[in-house]
XYZ file of C-alpha atoms in Angstrom:
708
model
C 103.801 135.578 55.182
C 104.504 136.218 58.833
C 101.889 134.434 60.926
C 101.791 135.685 64.469
C 105.251 136.759 65.676
C 103.967 137.874 69.065
C 102.293 136.566 72.182
C 98.639 136.539 71.370
C 95.244 135.423 72.530
C 94.524 131.741 71.947
C 91.129 130.288 71.121
C 89.928 127.387 73.201
C 89.927 123.993 71.524
C 88.609 120.987 73.397
C 91.321 118.422 72.736
C 92.118 116.466 75.897
C 95.544 115.107 76.617
C 96.856 112.065 74.765
C 98.107 108.870 76.333
C 99.635 106.339 73.964
C 101.296 103.432 75.738
C 103.441 102.394 72.801
C 107.098 101.718 72.364
C 109.483 103.790 70.298
C 109.526 103.190 66.561
C 112.830 101.640 65.365
C 115.312 104.414 64.621
C 116.204 103.409 61.078
C 112.678 103.166 59.718
C 110.166 105.575 61.240
C 106.634 104.490 60.552
C 104.298 107.291 59.467
C 101.620 107.755 62.105
C 99.144 109.984 60.352
C 96.420 109.374 62.920
C 98.833 110.292 65.680
C 100.562 113.344 64.223
C 99.419 116.546 65.946
C 97.137 118.382 63.562
C 97.208 122.150 64.145
C 93.911 122.483 62.296
C 92.184 119.659 64.119
C 92.543 120.349 67.805
C 95.616 122.438 68.538
C 95.514 126.226 68.655
C 98.459 128.239 67.366
C 99.603 130.375 70.293
C 102.939 131.714 69.084
C 104.804 131.699 65.795
C 107.845 133.394 64.352
C 108.239 132.855 60.616
C 111.577 134.746 60.595
C 110.480 136.952 57.711
C 111.871 140.232 59.048
C 115.318 141.782 58.804
C 116.175 141.390 62.490
C 115.386 139.210 65.490
C 112.287 140.263 67.443
C 113.894 141.482 70.664
C 110.549 141.615 72.468
C 110.276 137.838 72.270
C 113.817 136.499 72.079
C 117.114 136.766 73.943
C 120.463 135.990 72.350
C 122.814 133.271 73.436
C 125.690 135.727 73.623
C 128.686 135.001 75.831
C 131.897 133.117 75.983
C 134.083 131.385 75.930
C 131.545 128.568 76.284
C 132.101 124.931 75.384
C 134.688 125.096 72.568
C 134.027 128.629 71.372
C 131.926 131.767 71.669
C 128.213 132.432 71.245
C 127.679 135.788 69.524
C 124.467 137.611 68.727
C 126.133 138.848 65.523
C 126.053 135.250 64.289
C 122.245 135.168 64.407
C 120.401 136.837 61.549
C 117.175 136.793 59.565
C 117.225 136.908 55.778
C 115.233 135.395 52.921
C 112.514 134.274 55.369
C 114.945 132.118 57.347
C 116.760 132.304 60.681
C 120.479 131.730 60.106
C 122.912 130.745 62.860
C 126.386 131.151 61.448
C 129.456 129.143 62.388
C 132.709 131.035 61.852
C 136.342 131.088 62.778
C 137.377 134.587 63.778
C 139.746 136.550 65.967
C 138.597 137.731 69.405
C 141.069 139.709 71.499
C 143.873 138.614 69.233
C 143.109 134.882 69.393
C 141.319 132.604 66.937
C 138.013 131.105 68.100
C 135.104 129.267 66.575
C 131.859 131.201 67.030
C 128.166 130.361 66.789
C 125.000 131.563 68.527
C 121.319 131.067 69.197
C 118.111 132.571 70.528
C 115.972 131.776 73.566
C 112.383 132.869 74.266
C 111.810 135.391 77.037
C 108.569 133.691 77.983
C 108.050 130.115 79.107
C 105.814 127.465 77.560
C 104.409 124.284 79.080
C 102.336 121.500 77.570
C 101.731 121.766 73.837
C 103.095 120.959 70.385
C 106.401 122.509 69.259
C 107.546 122.516 65.648
C 110.323 123.849 63.443
C 111.587 123.293 59.921
C 115.376 123.134 59.807
C 118.341 122.548 57.520
C 121.441 121.630 59.496
C 125.048 122.529 58.706
C 126.796 119.283 57.808
C 129.944 120.216 55.862
C 132.383 119.416 58.654
C 132.442 118.331 62.263
C 132.212 120.689 65.217
C 128.759 122.269 65.115
C 126.045 121.223 67.579
C 122.619 122.563 66.443
C 119.569 121.951 68.629
C 115.785 122.455 68.830
C 114.841 122.238 72.509
C 113.147 123.475 75.680
C 114.778 124.154 79.037
C 114.057 126.593 81.820
C 116.678 129.204 82.648
C 118.611 129.684 85.874
C 120.600 132.615 87.200
C 124.070 131.177 86.542
C 123.390 131.091 82.786
C 123.402 134.899 82.717
C 127.154 135.156 83.130
C 128.345 132.705 80.484
C 125.406 132.040 78.198
C 122.519 134.536 78.020
C 123.527 138.046 78.982
C 119.963 139.452 78.947
C 118.779 136.926 81.518
C 119.729 138.961 84.600
C 117.346 141.753 83.629
C 114.452 139.326 83.109
C 114.989 137.742 86.537
C 115.333 141.147 88.221
C 112.101 142.341 86.574
C 110.167 139.392 88.009
C 109.579 137.821 84.605
C 111.551 134.592 85.094
C 112.491 132.380 88.056
C 115.912 132.495 89.694
C 116.181 128.746 89.135
C 114.150 126.840 86.550
C 116.318 124.097 85.055
C 113.872 121.246 85.546
C 113.263 119.074 82.467
C 115.110 119.637 79.208
C 113.240 118.356 76.144
C 115.390 117.905 73.056
C 113.411 117.866 69.822
C 116.830 117.158 68.431
C 120.470 117.608 69.297
C 122.787 117.048 66.359
C 126.497 116.969 65.654
C 127.492 118.140 62.201
C 128.702 115.468 59.771
C 126.845 112.866 61.831
C 123.345 111.793 60.652
C 122.310 110.604 64.126
C 120.077 112.963 66.096
C 119.674 112.645 69.845
C 116.103 113.142 71.026
C 114.475 112.796 74.431
C 114.835 114.464 77.801
C 117.505 115.480 80.282
C 116.346 116.071 83.842
C 118.070 118.675 85.984
C 116.190 117.719 89.152
C 117.641 114.894 91.274
C 115.674 111.667 91.391
C 114.499 111.447 87.766
C 115.760 109.636 84.678
C 115.910 111.349 81.294
C 115.040 108.842 78.520
C 116.865 109.467 75.249
C 117.415 107.708 71.951
C 119.273 108.168 68.703
C 117.498 108.642 65.402
C 119.131 108.612 61.986
C 118.274 111.359 59.471
C 119.890 110.495 56.136
C 120.143 114.074 54.831
C 120.197 116.485 57.789
C 121.514 119.225 55.493
C 118.176 119.114 53.622
C 114.979 120.649 54.975
C 113.117 118.499 57.511
C 110.218 119.209 59.871
C 110.883 118.397 63.529
C 108.305 118.470 66.298
C 107.433 117.229 69.752
C 104.128 117.022 71.554
C 104.348 117.456 75.338
C 101.234 116.388 77.240
C 100.669 115.401 80.878
C 100.885 111.741 79.916
C 103.453 111.527 77.106
C 106.159 113.294 75.122
C 106.063 112.307 71.444
C 108.782 113.177 68.941
C 108.258 113.553 65.183
C 110.443 113.879 62.098
C 108.688 114.760 58.848
C 105.346 113.692 60.263
C 106.549 110.316 61.505
C 106.436 109.372 65.174
C 110.024 108.352 65.993
C 110.094 108.246 69.798
C 107.638 108.263 72.685
C 108.195 108.738 76.414
C 105.250 107.414 78.425
C 105.109 109.768 81.405
C 102.786 107.437 83.294
C 105.615 104.912 83.569
C 108.644 107.231 83.295
C 107.646 110.478 85.018
C 109.468 113.709 84.194
C 109.325 116.735 86.514
C 107.054 119.424 85.076
C 107.764 123.116 84.816
C 107.073 125.550 81.968
C 110.338 126.223 80.139
C 111.999 128.639 77.743
C 112.427 127.542 74.144
C 115.811 127.462 72.367
C 116.983 127.472 68.725
C 120.752 127.189 68.911
C 123.965 126.065 67.267
C 126.955 125.588 69.542
C 130.599 124.840 68.838
C 130.591 121.472 70.524
C 133.430 119.425 69.077
C 136.652 119.546 67.106
C 136.328 121.172 63.692
C 137.924 118.866 61.143
C 138.037 121.197 58.134
C 138.262 124.984 58.536
C 137.933 125.409 54.768
C 134.216 124.592 55.063
C 133.655 127.703 57.172
C 131.746 129.904 57.420
C 128.600 127.804 57.340
C 125.182 128.011 58.885
C 122.244 126.082 60.327
C 118.878 127.409 59.142
C 115.430 127.461 60.732
C 112.443 128.338 58.549
C 110.029 128.938 61.447
C 109.193 128.170 65.051
C 105.568 127.435 66.039
C 104.004 126.560 69.360
C 100.471 125.182 69.600
C 98.436 124.865 72.753
C 95.407 122.748 73.541
C 93.126 121.962 76.459
C 94.392 119.379 78.938
C 91.314 118.901 81.066
C 92.174 118.439 84.729
C 95.937 118.830 84.234
C 97.813 121.066 86.656
C 99.519 123.983 84.872
C 101.763 124.848 87.847
C 105.434 123.885 87.751
C 106.868 122.362 90.926
C 103.351 122.400 92.356
C 104.271 120.113 95.257
C 107.408 122.166 96.099
C 109.569 119.022 95.990
C 112.156 119.997 93.350
C 115.687 120.829 94.487
C 118.461 122.347 92.331
C 120.945 119.919 90.862
C 123.706 122.514 90.377
C 124.565 122.987 94.060
C 128.193 123.649 93.082
C 126.994 126.918 91.547
C 125.751 128.227 94.872
C 122.151 127.010 94.744
C 120.739 125.489 97.929
C 117.759 123.425 99.044
C 116.076 126.674 100.085
C 115.894 127.970 96.506
C 112.480 127.849 94.841
C 112.667 126.067 91.449
C 109.969 127.194 88.969
C 108.771 130.045 91.208
C 109.457 133.772 90.684
C 110.139 135.935 93.743
C 109.691 139.698 93.986
C 110.085 142.065 96.919
C 112.061 140.779 99.883
C 113.261 137.643 98.108
C 115.124 136.241 101.106
C 111.765 135.916 102.891
C 110.610 133.323 100.324
C 112.254 129.910 100.525
C 111.675 126.161 100.645
C 111.581 124.369 103.972
C 111.720 120.694 104.888
C 110.439 121.286 108.429
C 106.742 120.962 107.536
C 104.849 119.883 104.417
C 101.309 118.966 103.439
C 102.644 116.136 101.262
C 106.157 114.962 100.511
C 108.940 116.635 102.472
C 109.042 120.271 101.303
C 106.828 123.352 101.285
C 107.170 127.032 100.384
C 107.606 129.323 103.382
C 107.340 133.084 103.846
C 109.190 134.229 106.959
C 111.977 136.567 108.015
C 113.876 137.819 111.042
C 112.566 141.318 110.270
C 109.426 142.802 108.720
C 109.024 141.771 105.096
C 106.928 141.998 101.968
C 107.341 139.269 99.349
C 105.462 137.680 96.446
C 106.110 134.195 95.085
C 104.430 133.642 91.723
C 104.297 131.885 88.374
C 103.521 133.523 85.029
C 101.674 131.009 82.839
C 101.652 131.414 79.051
C 99.948 129.403 76.349
C 97.297 127.799 78.518
C 93.981 126.986 76.851
C 91.142 129.395 77.434
C 88.515 128.022 79.775
C 87.247 127.919 83.340
C 89.985 127.218 85.877
C 90.193 126.544 89.592
C 93.134 127.681 91.726
C 93.762 125.867 94.999
C 96.567 125.409 97.517
C 97.179 123.914 100.925
C 98.309 126.452 103.512
C 99.240 126.976 107.133
C 99.577 130.447 108.597
C 100.458 132.204 111.832
C 97.765 134.774 111.135
C 98.092 138.443 111.998
C 99.825 139.489 108.777
C 98.956 142.800 107.183
C 98.430 140.661 104.102
C 98.586 136.919 103.445
C 96.970 136.306 100.084
C 96.579 133.858 97.219
C 95.663 135.538 93.928
C 95.256 135.000 90.209
C 95.545 137.834 87.682
C 96.376 138.676 84.051
C 93.925 136.036 82.803
C 91.656 138.473 80.964
C 89.516 139.466 83.953
C 89.748 141.313 87.259
C 92.274 139.986 89.760
C 90.736 137.425 92.106
C 92.142 136.632 95.520
C 91.490 134.950 98.829
C 92.962 136.184 102.107
C 94.592 133.284 103.908
C 93.336 132.882 107.479
C 95.281 131.805 110.537
C 95.549 128.014 110.374
C 97.596 125.758 112.625
C 96.743 122.696 110.505
C 96.953 122.299 106.746
C 93.902 123.940 105.156
C 92.912 124.135 101.507
C 92.062 127.538 100.013
C 90.341 127.785 96.634
C 89.430 130.344 93.970
C 86.763 129.056 91.584
C 85.485 130.232 88.215
C 88.646 131.820 86.821
C 87.623 132.539 83.220
C 90.856 132.555 81.211
C 90.273 134.374 77.919
C 93.781 135.344 76.765
C 95.880 132.214 77.279
C 97.624 133.722 80.314
C 97.490 133.714 84.106
C 99.668 134.824 87.013
C 99.298 132.753 90.184
C 100.760 134.440 93.263
C 101.200 134.170 97.032
C 101.896 137.458 98.819
C 102.880 138.187 102.415
C 103.227 141.548 104.157
C 104.176 140.674 107.708
C 106.472 141.198 110.667
C 109.163 138.923 112.024
C 106.778 136.846 114.152
C 104.447 135.932 111.299
C 104.796 133.202 108.684
C 103.011 131.421 105.840
C 103.409 127.882 104.463
C 102.166 126.856 100.984
C 102.095 123.403 99.376
C 100.363 121.400 96.628
C 99.256 124.291 94.430
C 96.888 123.476 91.566
C 95.658 125.575 88.641
C 93.602 123.409 86.302
C 90.778 123.632 83.812
C 87.602 122.359 85.449
C 85.491 121.421 82.465
C 81.899 120.693 83.300
C 80.575 117.340 82.087
C 79.587 117.382 78.417
C 76.094 117.234 77.084
C 74.591 113.781 77.535
C 71.606 114.346 75.271
C 71.903 114.076 71.492
C 68.866 115.010 69.409
C 68.810 113.938 65.759
C 66.189 115.662 63.613
C 64.592 112.948 61.464
C 64.024 115.215 58.477
C 67.778 115.728 57.936
C 69.009 112.182 58.600
C 70.090 109.813 55.785
C 66.925 107.807 55.064
C 65.939 104.630 53.223
C 62.497 103.015 52.936
C 61.093 99.638 51.991
C 60.536 98.828 48.316
C 57.453 100.502 46.880
C 57.161 103.061 49.667
C 58.100 106.742 49.842
C 59.167 109.253 52.452
C 59.040 113.050 52.516
C 59.392 115.983 54.882
C 56.366 117.910 56.108
C 55.642 120.887 58.303
C 52.939 121.215 60.936
C 51.379 124.576 60.102
C 50.096 125.030 63.650
C 53.357 124.456 65.549
C 55.842 125.097 62.746
C 57.495 121.730 63.469
C 59.073 119.854 60.570
C 58.966 116.054 60.495
C 59.696 113.122 58.220
C 56.862 110.841 57.105
C 56.755 107.310 55.648
C 53.873 106.622 53.265
C 53.255 102.926 53.911
C 51.128 100.275 52.248
C 50.969 97.779 55.068
C 52.627 95.637 57.720
C 56.343 95.009 57.188
C 57.083 98.318 55.515
C 59.834 100.348 57.144
C 61.762 103.587 57.259
C 65.424 103.450 58.296
C 67.440 106.403 59.594
C 71.242 106.451 59.863
C 72.227 108.051 63.165
C 75.787 109.098 63.964
C 76.549 108.130 67.575
C 79.391 110.326 68.936
C 80.520 108.174 71.868
C 80.442 104.457 72.649
C 78.284 103.574 75.613
C 74.766 102.810 76.731
C 71.964 105.155 75.673
C 68.274 105.519 76.385
C 66.395 106.002 73.103
C 63.422 108.338 72.732
C 61.357 108.858 69.580
C 59.314 112.025 69.077
C 56.338 110.786 67.089
C 54.012 112.587 64.749
C 50.615 111.221 65.791
C 47.502 111.475 63.606
C 44.372 109.545 62.496
C 46.287 107.969 59.556
C 49.183 106.557 61.505
C 50.140 102.941 62.201
C 52.056 101.121 64.926
C 55.790 100.372 64.763
C 58.625 98.332 66.242
C 62.049 99.972 66.480
C 65.178 97.916 65.800
C 68.733 99.212 66.159
C 71.344 97.528 63.974
C 68.937 94.624 63.465
C 67.953 94.046 67.103
C 64.482 94.961 68.347
C 64.372 97.589 71.060
C 61.454 98.048 73.428
C 57.807 97.384 72.657
C 55.574 98.460 69.790
C 54.402 102.061 69.712
C 51.073 103.199 68.253
C 51.115 106.575 66.458
C 47.350 106.738 66.028
C 45.558 109.746 67.551
C 42.240 111.394 66.768
C 43.950 114.795 66.610
C 47.276 115.441 64.897
C 50.165 116.390 67.163
C 53.427 115.180 68.691
C 54.253 112.788 71.538
C 57.534 111.415 72.869
C 58.001 107.708 73.553
C 60.765 106.207 75.658
C 61.702 103.118 73.662
C 64.465 101.452 75.687
C 68.232 101.274 76.134
C 70.891 100.205 73.654
C 74.658 99.814 73.932
C 77.073 100.855 71.193
C 80.572 99.422 71.356
C 81.834 101.852 68.712
C 81.074 105.336 67.506
C 79.732 106.190 64.068
C 76.729 105.309 61.934
C 73.984 103.160 63.463
C 70.814 101.929 61.704
C 67.506 102.847 63.389
C 64.689 100.998 61.572
C 61.022 101.669 62.320
C 58.919 98.774 60.969
C 55.120 98.853 60.616
C 53.571 96.156 62.817
C 49.897 97.012 62.286
C 47.479 99.818 62.969
C 44.731 100.826 65.322
C 41.285 99.701 64.209
C 40.282 103.367 64.001
C 43.309 104.371 61.896
C 42.860 105.102 58.228
C 46.357 103.952 57.228
C 49.770 102.506 58.098
C 51.866 105.653 57.749
C 54.646 106.495 60.227
C 56.180 109.898 60.975
C 58.958 111.238 63.215
C 60.158 114.616 64.370
C 63.366 113.434 66.043
C 65.318 110.614 67.641
C 66.874 111.465 70.989
C 69.759 109.550 72.565
C 70.513 110.176 76.230
C 73.874 108.772 77.289
C 73.657 106.766 80.467
C 76.472 107.542 82.895
C 77.921 105.053 85.296
C 75.488 105.561 88.154
C 77.677 104.903 91.155
C 74.878 103.547 93.314
C 74.420 100.621 90.908
C 78.105 99.756 90.348
C 79.995 96.879 91.997
C 81.595 98.456 95.067
C 84.098 97.603 97.800
C 85.549 99.677 100.626
C 88.584 99.703 102.902
C 88.584 97.487 105.981
C 86.484 98.869 108.816
C 84.489 101.242 106.627
C 81.035 101.010 105.093
C 79.101 102.326 102.110
C 75.419 102.749 101.340
C 73.065 104.552 98.983
C 71.134 107.671 99.940
C 68.611 109.869 98.169
C 68.664 113.650 98.174
C 64.899 114.172 98.191
C 65.171 117.866 97.361
C 67.212 117.238 94.207
C 65.822 113.793 93.417
C 69.369 112.416 93.210
C 70.511 109.068 94.581
C 74.192 108.778 95.495
C 76.596 106.343 97.103
C 78.326 107.345 100.337
C 81.537 106.082 101.944
C 81.498 106.399 105.730
C 85.175 106.986 106.430
C 87.273 107.214 109.558
C 90.478 108.829 108.300
C 92.848 109.559 105.448
C 93.772 106.446 103.488
C 90.276 104.964 103.527
C 88.849 104.263 100.093
C 85.911 103.141 98.015
C 86.399 101.119 94.797
C 83.907 101.092 91.918
C 84.174 98.651 89.004
C 83.316 100.180 85.614
C 82.893 98.086 82.483
C 84.522 100.120 79.695
C 83.266 99.023 76.291
C 86.120 100.157 74.095
C 89.867 100.742 74.583
C 91.151 104.278 74.130
C 91.769 107.555 75.923
C 88.905 109.051 77.934
C 88.301 112.228 79.896
C 86.937 111.365 83.344
C 84.095 113.403 84.847
C 82.906 112.809 88.408
C 79.674 114.131 89.905
C 80.080 114.390 93.671
C 77.883 114.805 96.694
C 79.190 117.869 98.574
C 78.325 118.558 102.200
C 79.692 119.762 105.530
C 80.825 116.246 106.517
C 82.763 115.418 103.362
C 86.502 114.896 102.928
C 89.028 115.253 100.134
C 89.655 112.450 97.653
C 92.289 111.376 95.145
C 91.077 109.285 92.213
C 93.208 106.443 90.895
C 92.294 104.226 87.951
C 93.797 100.749 87.952
C 96.353 101.964 90.480
C 97.451 105.192 88.741
C 96.431 108.589 90.109
C 94.283 110.753 87.838
C 94.083 114.506 88.389
C 94.566 116.379 91.644
C 92.873 115.927 95.044
C 89.259 117.179 95.125
C 87.575 118.640 98.204
C 83.907 117.630 98.671
C 83.391 119.954 101.637
C 80.638 122.554 101.298
C 78.675 124.546 103.851
C 75.396 123.666 102.128
C 74.685 120.158 100.853
C 74.403 119.690 97.123
C 76.051 118.162 94.069
C 78.970 119.319 91.916
C 80.631 117.895 88.822
C 84.068 118.417 87.298
C 86.647 116.793 85.072
C 89.617 115.080 86.685
C 91.845 114.380 83.697
C 92.414 111.668 81.149
C 93.037 107.948 81.351
C 93.889 105.382 78.686
C 92.529 101.833 78.650
C 94.514 99.415 76.500
C 91.683 96.886 76.588
C 87.935 96.888 77.109
C 86.390 95.381 80.226
C 86.331 96.003 83.959
C 88.381 98.914 85.322
C 88.893 99.847 88.982
C 88.142 103.432 89.995
C 89.410 104.013 93.535
C 88.563 107.165 95.487
C 90.986 107.462 98.405
C 90.486 109.893 101.276
C 93.387 112.380 101.109
C 92.378 114.548 104.060
C 89.628 116.988 104.886
C 88.928 120.681 105.037
C 89.540 122.127 108.495
C 85.851 123.057 108.656
C 84.591 119.574 107.731
C 83.140 117.382 110.473
C 84.159 114.053 108.874
C 86.109 112.273 106.130
C 83.084 110.824 104.271
C 82.911 110.767 100.467
C 79.816 110.801 98.249
C 79.364 110.150 94.514
C 76.422 110.342 92.130
C 77.871 109.239 88.785
C 81.038 108.858 86.718
C 81.089 109.852 83.057
C 83.733 108.845 80.503
C 84.089 110.814 77.261
C 86.236 109.154 74.609
C 88.912 111.375 73.086
C 90.153 109.168 70.248
């Protein structure tokens, strides 16, 4: 059955990015990692699949590797075929222009993919040496059109692909026929980065095996038959990010030892790409404009724009090292004559959700048009006209509701020769709002046990229609125990919604054997419901927790010792910043303030300049990967901050400037703690909006939501 051999709408799944600081599994004995294997049905969303069940390659989605001579032979589209539900890439020896050559081929996606899980099932040709099959990602660049992918020129000319996009190559595998060792890892085509690789032995590569890799903002994990065989920790070994085209290929790469084994073929049963939500991660490739082409011998220069597509007057769009918001490079629009140009990125396979687009800009002003826009996301194009700005200024588009897994981010100038635009540090990221902190457990549907000789049953208040669970008790010491599933470790305030009545007794709540709060009397002359705040409890782990309500007595006016409950409510306590251990940079100060209108107390850093910081110490109860949410004080005197956790930056810079004072929350990304205990959250001033009067920062609370 053909699944979804087209680009199609993805459904949002809330699975934050993974960070696993582990070492590679030994090559000869991969250890199954069932808890770590990406599960397409448990968090990933299938965005694209080709099951290769047709009679021909889908030309809307794929380009052929079709040129030569290349390496030690030719790539020919005639060598790529679909039959029997399989993609075949044939290896032959044939005459071309009167000479004998070895020929192979391959296919490459027309669209680019970024973070996500990639998988294929393959059977590799292994009868003789010479064939080099591969399952991999790499962006395309213009020079590949002449000797590798003949359809590429048309895609670049149409504004579908960048002129230069060879950034990071990810090899799910590279193999050499008659050799059981696969090479997996990365190759970087941008100067200044290392590409970690390793060998992995597959005993029977000419049998069917499933190969996959999971590319997240924090790690690239490689799998063979469901076993994790290699991991690149991107927090310690960064790789430059840019969405890339996907390749299924087989190349003549070495000397063929035995022509009698030809023709032969490498087979792929399917290709599938899954996307997921990476809260706070930037989807833009070369967002900081720092990448430079490695292949300068092919005519590329430092002014080329890796990862970015240019349409219109392309020579008016280029990289400059004369001015930058951060680093040493920025995108510039300028020309010696009047010009119209757009520099953009087409994003595919991003999770549906609410996104924010931002960039730092400088502008001469006066252009007919100087605009930042986002379109093709499932809604009406949104844009902001960029004002004249002699200093770096951040522009933002909020509330971009992506509903189709796509977006086009663009910067457009229509100007004369005296006008210019600079762009740097572009961000397009999902801005998840903090999750629900309140968990209500209806007592009548919870697993329940009672003391020996007692009974419990569900009842309904005929006046209010409210159902509740009741313990029929004989006396002091009787109890009813509910098993409550706690979804996140942390500290919670516990509330009990009591059924009160003339027959009710008094109780003491204990959680996992420890008393919580004081006794509560459920006696009332008239039946009804009341809510009692019992106290706070800390859970070091998720899962089932025992809430026992024990009869301690009854009111003298009560006719019995019964207890009854409508619900148990747990309210997760965030890390209230104003009560955390805090330190600040030398010469600065911090203090707590209360917004009387909102009833919110927050902590404020009084800052003098960029580089100032405030540190908060958070006690994290359990190791693991967490999504970080920060609730900020926004105002006209606030600056821009960058969060780092234990010295590593998390997410992108966040601007707290607002014309009207208030509070705003958003997710910043994910962080992994290898051990429980104190963790340092540092908010460093990274600048300020041009309209802001100061560099101060303000914070209400920090929330951590565990992902694994």
